[in-house]
Amino acid sequence: MINMAVFSSHNGSNLQSIIDACKNKILDMRVSVVISNNSNSVALKRAKEEGIPCFHISSKKYTNSNELDNRILILLKEYNIEMIMLAGYMKKLGKKVLQRYKGRILNIHPALLPKYGGKGMYGEYVHQAVLKSGEKITGVTIHLVDEEYDTGSIINQCKIDVKNNDTVESLAKRVQKREKSFLIETLKLISEGTIKLEV
Ligand code: GRF
């Protein structure tokens, strides 16, 4: 059983699908701790409701980025975390966490990277850009996390059709639905060892 930390800034719907898949024994993993930079996030509420230890850690509380990094590392150690999932986490991780968990930090992105990634490419901005470019296919990417936004090695991708009459909303809805099942499929491949991380 892999002990996982999930980092999430807002709604946490991907967090919820991981929790559900763990509860339903679809995944041989455990969400042992949830961390959010946003004290009002639905993600923290979801974790509380599920009885999962959760923490608000932000630069408002820790003005020194080194302290923030250390606080996160202490929690990850305390909960014996082996792997980190960034699911809608809007902050960059600090150097120490990146180093300590190198090769074991994943992010989910709602497009086919390396296209439509990077700073400012999140949420509806991604789908807006995909539609503006006239893409016929978009998708979901799960990748390793490095120092930059959305640039780490790609672990798994799935494709999703863009329809002629798609709006940002309709495309977002389709991607958001698919990304959850794809995330669970990918985590399952990791927990079974088909996709190898240094866990
Ligand atoms: C998802 O679309 C994910 O791909 C992206 O951020 C969004 C998070 O949604 N990285 P939620 O907070 O899990 O509902």
mmCIF file of C-alpha atoms and ligand atoms in Angstrom:
data_model
loop_
_atom_site.group_PDB
_atom_site.id
_atom_site.type_symbol
_atom_site.label_atom_id
_atom_site.label_comp_id
_atom_site.label_asym_id
_atom_site.label_seq_id
_atom_site.Cartn_x
_atom_site.Cartn_y
_atom_site.Cartn_z
ATOM 1 C CA MET A 1 0.000 0.000 0.000
ATOM 2 C CA ILE A 2 1.466 3.336 -1.069
ATOM 3 C CA ASN A 3 1.122 6.263 1.323
ATOM 4 C CA MET A 4 0.278 9.316 -0.688
ATOM 5 C CA ALA A 5 0.009 13.042 0.023
ATOM 6 C CA VAL A 6 -2.370 15.040 -2.141
ATOM 7 C CA PHE A 7 -1.850 18.782 -2.631
ATOM 8 C CA SER A 8 -4.853 20.747 -3.830
ATOM 9 C CA SER A 9 -5.714 24.461 -3.924
ATOM 10 C CA HIS A 10 -9.395 24.669 -4.734
ATOM 11 C CA ASN A 11 -12.218 22.276 -5.471
ATOM 12 C CA GLY A 12 -10.447 18.979 -4.928
ATOM 13 C CA SER A 13 -12.684 16.897 -7.171
ATOM 14 C CA ASN A 14 -9.643 14.878 -8.277
ATOM 15 C CA LEU A 15 -8.668 14.467 -4.636
ATOM 16 C CA GLN A 16 -12.165 13.128 -3.991
ATOM 17 C CA SER A 17 -11.933 10.568 -6.775
ATOM 18 C CA ILE A 18 -8.602 9.330 -5.377
ATOM 19 C CA ILE A 19 -10.108 9.054 -1.888
ATOM 20 C CA ASP A 20 -13.119 7.171 -3.281
ATOM 21 C CA ALA A 21 -10.946 4.786 -5.299
ATOM 22 C CA CYS A 22 -8.858 4.044 -2.190
ATOM 23 C CA LYS A 23 -11.979 3.469 -0.091
ATOM 24 C CA ASN A 24 -13.448 1.174 -2.746
ATOM 25 C CA LYS A 25 -10.179 -0.745 -2.924
ATOM 26 C CA ILE A 26 -9.744 0.083 -6.588
ATOM 27 C CA LEU A 27 -6.404 1.560 -5.592
ATOM 28 C CA ASP A 28 -3.928 -0.036 -3.248
ATOM 29 C CA MET A 29 -3.017 3.397 -1.931
ATOM 30 C CA ARG A 30 -3.871 5.588 1.003
ATOM 31 C CA VAL A 31 -4.302 9.356 1.069
ATOM 32 C CA SER A 32 -2.489 9.911 4.352
ATOM 33 C CA VAL A 33 -2.376 13.679 4.322
ATOM 34 C CA VAL A 34 -3.870 16.563 2.324
ATOM 35 C CA ILE A 35 -2.113 19.906 2.019
ATOM 36 C CA SER A 36 -3.593 23.107 0.635
ATOM 37 C CA ASN A 37 -2.274 26.637 0.285
ATOM 38 C CA ASN A 38 -5.871 27.876 0.507
ATOM 39 C CA SER A 39 -7.573 27.824 3.907
ATOM 40 C CA ASN A 40 -11.019 28.065 2.261
ATOM 41 C CA SER A 41 -10.489 25.294 -0.249
ATOM 42 C CA VAL A 42 -13.149 22.666 -0.762
ATOM 43 C CA ALA A 43 -10.226 20.226 -0.851
ATOM 44 C CA LEU A 44 -9.568 20.801 2.875
ATOM 45 C CA LYS A 45 -13.297 20.387 3.627
ATOM 46 C CA ARG A 46 -13.358 17.122 1.707
ATOM 47 C CA ALA A 47 -10.343 15.825 3.619
ATOM 48 C CA LYS A 48 -11.896 16.797 6.962
ATOM 49 C CA GLU A 49 -15.142 15.046 6.073
ATOM 50 C CA GLU A 50 -13.185 11.913 5.214
ATOM 51 C CA GLY A 51 -11.205 12.088 8.460
ATOM 52 C CA ILE A 52 -7.937 12.575 6.587
ATOM 53 C CA PRO A 53 -5.311 14.762 8.316
ATOM 54 C CA CYS A 54 -5.171 18.025 6.412
ATOM 55 C CA PHE A 55 -3.154 21.203 6.684
ATOM 56 C CA HIS A 56 -3.278 24.728 5.379
ATOM 57 C CA ILE A 57 0.276 25.705 4.526
ATOM 58 C CA SER A 58 0.757 28.970 2.702
ATOM 59 C CA SER A 59 3.173 31.823 2.255
ATOM 60 C CA LYS A 60 0.822 33.903 4.416
ATOM 61 C CA LYS A 61 1.589 31.618 7.352
ATOM 62 C CA TYR A 62 5.217 30.999 6.408
ATOM 63 C CA THR A 63 6.629 34.146 4.892
ATOM 64 C CA ASN A 64 10.045 32.546 4.556
ATOM 65 C CA SER A 65 9.953 30.020 1.689
ATOM 66 C CA ASN A 66 12.580 27.879 3.395
ATOM 67 C CA GLU A 67 10.352 27.543 6.460
ATOM 68 C CA LEU A 68 7.398 26.655 4.272
ATOM 69 C CA ASP A 69 9.446 23.995 2.520
ATOM 70 C CA ASN A 70 10.606 22.610 5.880
ATOM 71 C CA ARG A 71 7.097 22.517 7.305
ATOM 72 C CA ILE A 72 5.894 20.513 4.302
ATOM 73 C CA LEU A 73 8.856 18.138 4.593
ATOM 74 C CA ILE A 74 8.176 17.561 8.293
ATOM 75 C CA LEU A 75 4.562 16.661 7.566
ATOM 76 C CA LEU A 76 5.525 14.349 4.715
ATOM 77 C CA LYS A 77 7.926 12.569 7.046
ATOM 78 C CA GLU A 78 5.426 12.416 9.884
ATOM 79 C CA TYR A 79 2.882 10.686 7.648
ATOM 80 C CA ASN A 80 5.461 8.400 6.001
ATOM 81 C CA ILE A 81 4.642 9.775 2.584
ATOM 82 C CA GLU A 82 6.105 7.852 -0.341
ATOM 83 C CA MET A 83 4.504 9.712 -3.201
ATOM 84 C CA ILE A 84 2.970 13.141 -3.815
ATOM 85 C CA MET A 85 0.050 13.894 -6.121
ATOM 86 C CA LEU A 86 -0.520 17.502 -7.143
ATOM 87 C CA ALA A 87 -4.196 17.695 -8.040
ATOM 88 C CA GLY A 88 -5.006 21.281 -8.851
ATOM 89 C CA TYR A 89 -2.207 22.685 -6.681
ATOM 90 C CA MET A 90 -1.471 26.212 -7.853
ATOM 91 C CA LYS A 91 1.919 26.704 -6.211
ATOM 92 C CA LYS A 92 5.397 25.541 -7.037
ATOM 93 C CA LEU A 93 6.979 23.150 -4.554
ATOM 94 C CA GLY A 94 10.175 24.186 -2.812
ATOM 95 C CA LYS A 95 13.609 22.808 -3.725
ATOM 96 C CA LYS A 96 13.943 20.570 -0.672
ATOM 97 C CA VAL A 97 10.629 18.816 -1.251
ATOM 98 C CA LEU A 98 11.447 18.436 -4.954
ATOM 99 C CA GLN A 99 14.822 16.938 -4.109
ATOM 100 C CA ARG A 100 13.580 14.633 -1.375
ATOM 101 C CA TYR A 101 10.738 13.263 -3.537
ATOM 102 C CA LYS A 102 12.419 13.421 -6.934
ATOM 103 C CA GLY A 103 10.682 11.066 -9.355
ATOM 104 C CA ARG A 104 7.791 10.555 -6.959
ATOM 105 C CA ILE A 105 5.802 13.765 -7.438
ATOM 106 C CA LEU A 106 3.049 13.739 -10.046
ATOM 107 C CA ASN A 107 0.835 16.434 -11.491
ATOM 108 C CA ILE A 108 -2.308 16.163 -13.579
ATOM 109 C CA HIS A 109 -2.801 18.691 -16.379
ATOM 110 C CA PRO A 110 -5.956 19.068 -18.495
ATOM 111 C CA ALA A 111 -4.300 19.091 -21.948
ATOM 112 C CA LEU A 112 -1.775 17.202 -24.018
ATOM 113 C CA LEU A 113 1.567 18.576 -22.774
ATOM 114 C CA PRO A 114 3.998 19.904 -23.882
ATOM 115 C CA LYS A 115 1.338 22.000 -25.584
ATOM 116 C CA TYR A 116 -0.870 24.272 -23.493
ATOM 117 C CA GLY A 117 1.178 24.163 -20.306
ATOM 118 C CA GLY A 118 3.253 26.597 -18.293
ATOM 119 C CA LYS A 119 2.560 29.550 -16.051
ATOM 120 C CA GLY A 120 -0.977 30.880 -16.396
ATOM 121 C CA MET A 121 -2.146 27.786 -18.263
ATOM 122 C CA TYR A 122 -4.727 26.384 -15.915
ATOM 123 C CA GLY A 123 -8.467 25.855 -15.787
ATOM 124 C CA GLU A 124 -10.430 27.517 -18.547
ATOM 125 C CA TYR A 125 -7.329 29.227 -19.981
ATOM 126 C CA VAL A 126 -6.138 25.833 -21.163
ATOM 127 C CA HIS A 127 -9.375 24.987 -22.937
ATOM 128 C CA GLN A 128 -9.641 28.497 -24.371
ATOM 129 C CA ALA A 129 -6.176 28.115 -25.924
ATOM 130 C CA VAL A 130 -6.983 24.642 -27.279
ATOM 131 C CA LEU A 131 -10.152 25.928 -28.961
ATOM 132 C CA LYS A 132 -8.431 29.062 -30.280
ATOM 133 C CA SER A 133 -5.756 26.956 -31.947
ATOM 134 C CA GLY A 134 -8.391 24.852 -33.675
ATOM 135 C CA GLU A 135 -7.139 21.583 -32.166
ATOM 136 C CA LYS A 136 -9.231 18.537 -32.992
ATOM 137 C CA ILE A 137 -7.822 16.553 -30.101
ATOM 138 C CA THR A 138 -6.998 17.535 -26.545
ATOM 139 C CA GLY A 139 -6.490 15.323 -23.513
ATOM 140 C CA VAL A 140 -5.030 14.836 -20.083
ATOM 141 C CA THR A 141 -1.390 14.511 -19.070
ATOM 142 C CA ILE A 142 0.063 13.020 -15.918
ATOM 143 C CA HIS A 143 3.693 13.956 -15.495
ATOM 144 C CA LEU A 144 6.527 14.122 -13.019
ATOM 145 C CA VAL A 145 7.038 17.460 -11.343
ATOM 146 C CA ASP A 146 10.223 19.481 -11.611
ATOM 147 C CA GLU A 147 11.145 23.100 -10.829
ATOM 148 C CA GLU A 148 8.999 24.552 -13.617
ATOM 149 C CA TYR A 149 5.296 24.443 -14.398
ATOM 150 C CA ASP A 150 4.234 21.419 -16.470
ATOM 151 C CA THR A 151 7.673 20.533 -17.852
ATOM 152 C CA GLY A 152 8.527 17.245 -16.103
ATOM 153 C CA SER A 153 8.645 13.845 -17.844
ATOM 154 C CA ILE A 154 5.328 12.606 -19.112
ATOM 155 C CA ILE A 155 4.111 9.446 -17.397
ATOM 156 C CA ASN A 156 0.795 8.899 -19.166
ATOM 157 C CA GLN A 157 -1.572 10.713 -21.523
ATOM 158 C CA CYS A 158 -5.055 10.169 -22.830
ATOM 159 C CA LYS A 159 -6.698 11.827 -25.811
ATOM 160 C CA ILE A 160 -10.097 13.473 -25.893
ATOM 161 C CA ASP A 161 -11.929 14.694 -29.005
ATOM 162 C CA VAL A 162 -12.629 18.372 -29.446
ATOM 163 C CA LYS A 163 -16.024 18.779 -31.077
ATOM 164 C CA ASN A 164 -16.847 21.393 -33.701
ATOM 165 C CA ASN A 165 -19.443 23.063 -31.529
ATOM 166 C CA ASP A 166 -17.439 22.893 -28.298
ATOM 167 C CA THR A 167 -17.385 25.912 -26.000
ATOM 168 C CA VAL A 168 -14.851 26.380 -23.215
ATOM 169 C CA GLU A 169 -17.497 25.117 -20.809
ATOM 170 C CA SER A 170 -18.477 22.003 -22.759
ATOM 171 C CA LEU A 171 -14.850 21.076 -23.392
ATOM 172 C CA ALA A 172 -13.895 21.689 -19.765
ATOM 173 C CA LYS A 173 -16.754 19.480 -18.650
ATOM 174 C CA ARG A 174 -15.706 16.600 -20.904
ATOM 175 C CA VAL A 175 -12.048 16.853 -19.887
ATOM 176 C CA GLN A 176 -12.877 17.111 -16.189
ATOM 177 C CA LYS A 177 -15.013 13.997 -16.382
ATOM 178 C CA ARG A 178 -12.385 11.964 -18.207
ATOM 179 C CA GLU A 179 -9.420 13.176 -16.169
ATOM 180 C CA LYS A 180 -10.772 11.560 -13.026
ATOM 181 C CA SER A 181 -11.053 8.070 -14.467
ATOM 182 C CA PHE A 182 -7.716 8.534 -16.224
ATOM 183 C CA LEU A 183 -6.046 9.601 -12.985
ATOM 184 C CA ILE A 184 -7.313 6.507 -11.206
ATOM 185 C CA GLU A 185 -6.264 4.249 -14.136
ATOM 186 C CA THR A 186 -2.781 5.752 -14.019
ATOM 187 C CA LEU A 187 -2.435 5.529 -10.238
ATOM 188 C CA LYS A 188 -3.524 1.897 -10.483
ATOM 189 C CA LEU A 189 -0.763 1.218 -13.022
ATOM 190 C CA ILE A 190 1.678 2.808 -10.584
ATOM 191 C CA SER A 191 0.439 0.854 -7.577
ATOM 192 C CA GLU A 192 0.630 -2.393 -9.598
ATOM 193 C CA GLY A 193 4.144 -1.530 -10.737
ATOM 194 C CA THR A 194 3.309 -1.367 -14.446
ATOM 195 C CA ILE A 195 4.359 2.265 -14.398
ATOM 196 C CA LYS A 196 7.491 2.429 -12.319
ATOM 197 C CA LEU A 197 8.233 5.326 -10.032
ATOM 198 C CA GLU A 198 10.954 5.265 -7.443
ATOM 199 C CA VAL A 199 8.363 4.470 -4.760
HETATM 200 C C1 GRF B 1 -7.935 19.744 -12.840
HETATM 201 O O1 GRF B 1 -8.530 20.098 -14.034
HETATM 202 C C2 GRF B 1 -6.507 19.322 -13.033
HETATM 203 O O2 GRF B 1 -6.260 18.743 -14.269
HETATM 204 C C3 GRF B 1 -5.769 20.629 -12.911
HETATM 205 O O3 GRF B 1 -6.473 21.367 -11.951
HETATM 206 C C4 GRF B 1 -7.820 20.948 -11.899
HETATM 207 C C5 GRF B 1 -8.142 20.607 -10.482
HETATM 208 O O4 GRF B 1 -9.499 20.343 -10.280
HETATM 209 N N1 GRF B 1 -4.390 20.458 -12.581
HETATM 210 P P1 GRF B 1 -10.005 19.843 -8.852
HETATM 211 O O5 GRF B 1 -9.522 20.845 -7.819
HETATM 212 O O6 GRF B 1 -9.416 18.489 -8.610
HETATM 213 O O7 GRF B 1 -11.496 19.811 -8.920
#
